XYZ file of C-alpha atoms in Angstrom:
200
model
C 0.000 0.000 0.000
C 0.982 3.656 -0.230
C -0.471 7.050 0.520
C -2.400 8.590 -2.378
C -0.638 11.538 -4.062
C -1.304 14.798 -2.222
C -2.538 16.548 -5.347
C -5.136 13.956 -6.214
C -5.736 12.000 -3.033
C -9.202 11.231 -1.716
C -10.781 13.895 0.488
C -13.547 12.604 2.676
C -13.438 8.855 3.122
C -13.294 7.219 -0.336
C -10.665 4.674 0.732
C -10.974 1.013 -0.149
C -9.010 -0.308 2.811
C -7.649 0.906 6.119
C -3.895 1.085 5.312
C -4.120 3.845 2.662
C -6.505 5.823 4.849
C -4.075 5.680 7.784
C -1.197 6.735 5.531
C -3.185 9.618 4.039
C -4.284 10.761 7.497
C -0.691 10.769 8.715
C 0.626 12.742 5.754
C -2.261 15.116 5.098
C -3.866 15.468 8.511
C -1.509 15.163 11.464
C 0.413 18.357 10.665
C -2.379 20.533 9.264
C -2.216 24.229 10.090
C -5.812 24.209 11.370
C -5.570 23.297 15.044
C -8.808 21.370 15.418
C -8.323 19.374 12.226
C -4.739 18.572 13.251
C -5.731 17.352 16.721
C -8.556 15.215 15.361
C -6.281 13.677 12.721
C -3.618 12.896 15.320
C -6.148 11.200 17.576
C -7.645 9.238 14.693
C -4.242 8.142 13.414
C -3.149 6.974 16.878
C -6.292 4.852 17.171
C -6.470 3.478 13.637
C -2.797 2.616 13.158
C -3.151 0.029 15.922
C -5.831 -1.766 13.899
C -3.576 -2.388 10.902
C -2.653 -6.008 10.166
C 0.694 -6.895 11.703
C 0.892 -3.689 13.738
C 3.685 -3.668 16.324
C 4.322 0.035 17.076
C 3.738 3.477 15.519
C 7.476 3.948 14.978
C 7.707 0.618 13.137
C 4.785 1.603 10.936
C 6.502 4.906 10.145
C 9.794 3.218 9.328
C 8.106 0.783 6.947
C 6.005 3.517 5.328
C 8.983 5.782 4.699
C 11.027 2.946 3.300
C 8.231 2.119 0.899
C 7.937 5.741 -0.203
C 11.681 5.811 -0.822
C 11.575 2.620 -2.870
C 8.579 3.670 -4.943
C 9.411 7.289 -5.675
C 12.928 8.052 -4.476
C 14.037 10.797 -2.119
C 11.783 13.463 -3.661
C 8.645 11.382 -3.102
C 9.738 10.602 0.442
C 10.327 14.294 1.135
C 6.898 15.228 -0.225
C 5.289 12.534 1.926
C 7.038 13.608 5.148
C 4.882 16.010 7.271
C 7.728 17.597 9.281
C 8.459 20.589 7.079
C 7.385 24.208 6.776
C 5.215 24.213 3.691
C 5.176 27.938 2.885
C 7.981 30.191 1.602
C 10.248 31.901 4.115
C 9.127 35.546 4.550
C 11.398 38.567 4.828
C 12.452 39.268 8.435
C 10.735 42.665 8.592
C 7.484 41.187 7.278
C 7.669 38.312 9.716
C 8.211 40.708 12.597
C 5.099 42.666 11.626
C 3.011 39.508 11.334
C 4.202 38.214 14.701
C 3.805 41.467 16.643
C 0.937 43.145 14.845
C 3.058 46.271 14.425
C 2.232 48.674 11.615
C 4.710 48.788 8.769
C 4.941 49.528 5.082
C 4.483 45.982 3.818
C 1.944 44.645 1.403
C -1.141 42.763 2.488
C 0.023 39.825 0.385
C 3.343 39.739 2.236
C 1.581 39.788 5.605
C -0.706 36.954 4.547
C 2.321 34.922 3.474
C 4.160 35.588 6.729
C 1.107 34.626 8.769
C 0.767 31.397 6.801
C 4.440 30.652 7.440
C 3.984 31.183 11.187
C 0.922 28.917 11.270
C 2.770 26.214 9.359
C 5.736 26.440 11.726
C 3.548 26.207 14.838
C 1.683 23.231 13.367
C 4.751 21.170 12.555
C 6.405 21.933 15.897
C 3.238 20.711 17.587
C 3.362 17.672 15.299
C 6.903 16.943 16.476
C 5.874 17.100 20.129
C 2.920 14.815 19.446
C 5.057 12.394 17.467
C 7.686 12.160 20.193
C 5.097 11.761 22.952
C 3.226 9.033 21.064
C 6.352 7.166 20.007
C 5.743 7.789 16.314
C 9.060 9.555 15.689
C 12.463 9.688 17.343
C 14.825 12.624 17.735
C 16.916 11.395 14.811
C 13.825 11.836 12.619
C 13.485 15.552 13.316
C 16.911 17.029 14.034
C 18.631 18.811 11.118
C 21.054 16.524 9.356
C 19.512 13.366 10.782
C 19.449 10.205 8.726
C 15.670 10.328 8.334
C 15.111 13.956 7.405
C 14.316 13.292 3.746
C 16.572 16.116 2.593
C 14.628 18.988 4.103
C 16.059 22.217 2.744
C 17.559 24.598 5.271
C 14.692 27.085 5.045
C 11.954 24.438 5.239
C 13.317 22.497 8.204
C 11.135 23.484 11.178
C 13.971 23.730 13.693
C 15.956 25.982 11.368
C 12.795 28.005 10.773
C 12.226 28.319 14.521
C 15.773 29.588 14.952
C 15.138 32.132 12.182
C 12.015 33.336 14.000
C 13.823 33.635 17.340
C 16.664 35.551 15.708
C 14.509 38.110 13.931
C 11.354 38.403 16.038
C 12.304 37.930 19.702
C 14.200 40.686 21.561
C 17.536 39.456 22.937
C 17.901 38.911 26.654
C 20.188 41.298 28.569
C 23.756 40.061 28.766
C 27.027 41.041 30.377
C 27.908 42.545 33.727
C 25.022 45.007 33.787
C 22.494 42.192 33.595
C 24.180 40.321 36.439
C 24.292 43.445 38.592
C 20.646 44.208 37.850
C 19.621 40.681 38.813
C 21.585 40.866 42.070
C 20.018 44.222 42.882
C 16.543 42.848 42.220
C 17.169 39.899 44.568
C 18.498 42.226 47.268
C 15.488 44.504 46.932
C 13.143 41.532 47.194
C 14.888 40.342 50.345
C 14.638 43.807 51.873
C 10.924 43.935 51.075
C 10.079 40.647 52.787
C 12.512 41.117 55.673
C 14.469 37.968 54.936
C 17.760 39.858 54.855
C 17.360 41.219 58.341
C 18.738 39.448 61.432
């Protein structure tokens, strides 16, 4: 069996047998950007995969499914089948910052829509990774950059690289250096003075 192609796969239950439905649900549903649809697909996959003939574990099913994708279509087919990727183009840093913060800026509506879609895709696949690890579907080697099972994710589409990009361009840096240490010590001392714990 194999998952139907994403561009022409069934949408709504026209599957002849359980194995292709489980495969389609894993690929097309478990990492969807829509939160409710993603959660429902993850729950359904976790329940239905156990009903497959010869089932032993979710991770074993995944290993067999990926190997079959690789054999049937090569690395490109395996990469297209793999849910752990950011599926929208990387936005410009200034556009991403506006989309994340809601700040006004001179950027086009189209650019903001694209940046918002990128953020939603990133959040979805990071949630997918947490779910997959918690349910024993994937292992760390499946999701870390450069791992053996990453199906040649490009640098910009790998979710962990994308998350690092977001943190770099959209999150203010923490204070560093001696001033930060002195400020922290002063805050602790002030707190102790307030509650009387520094007095003897």
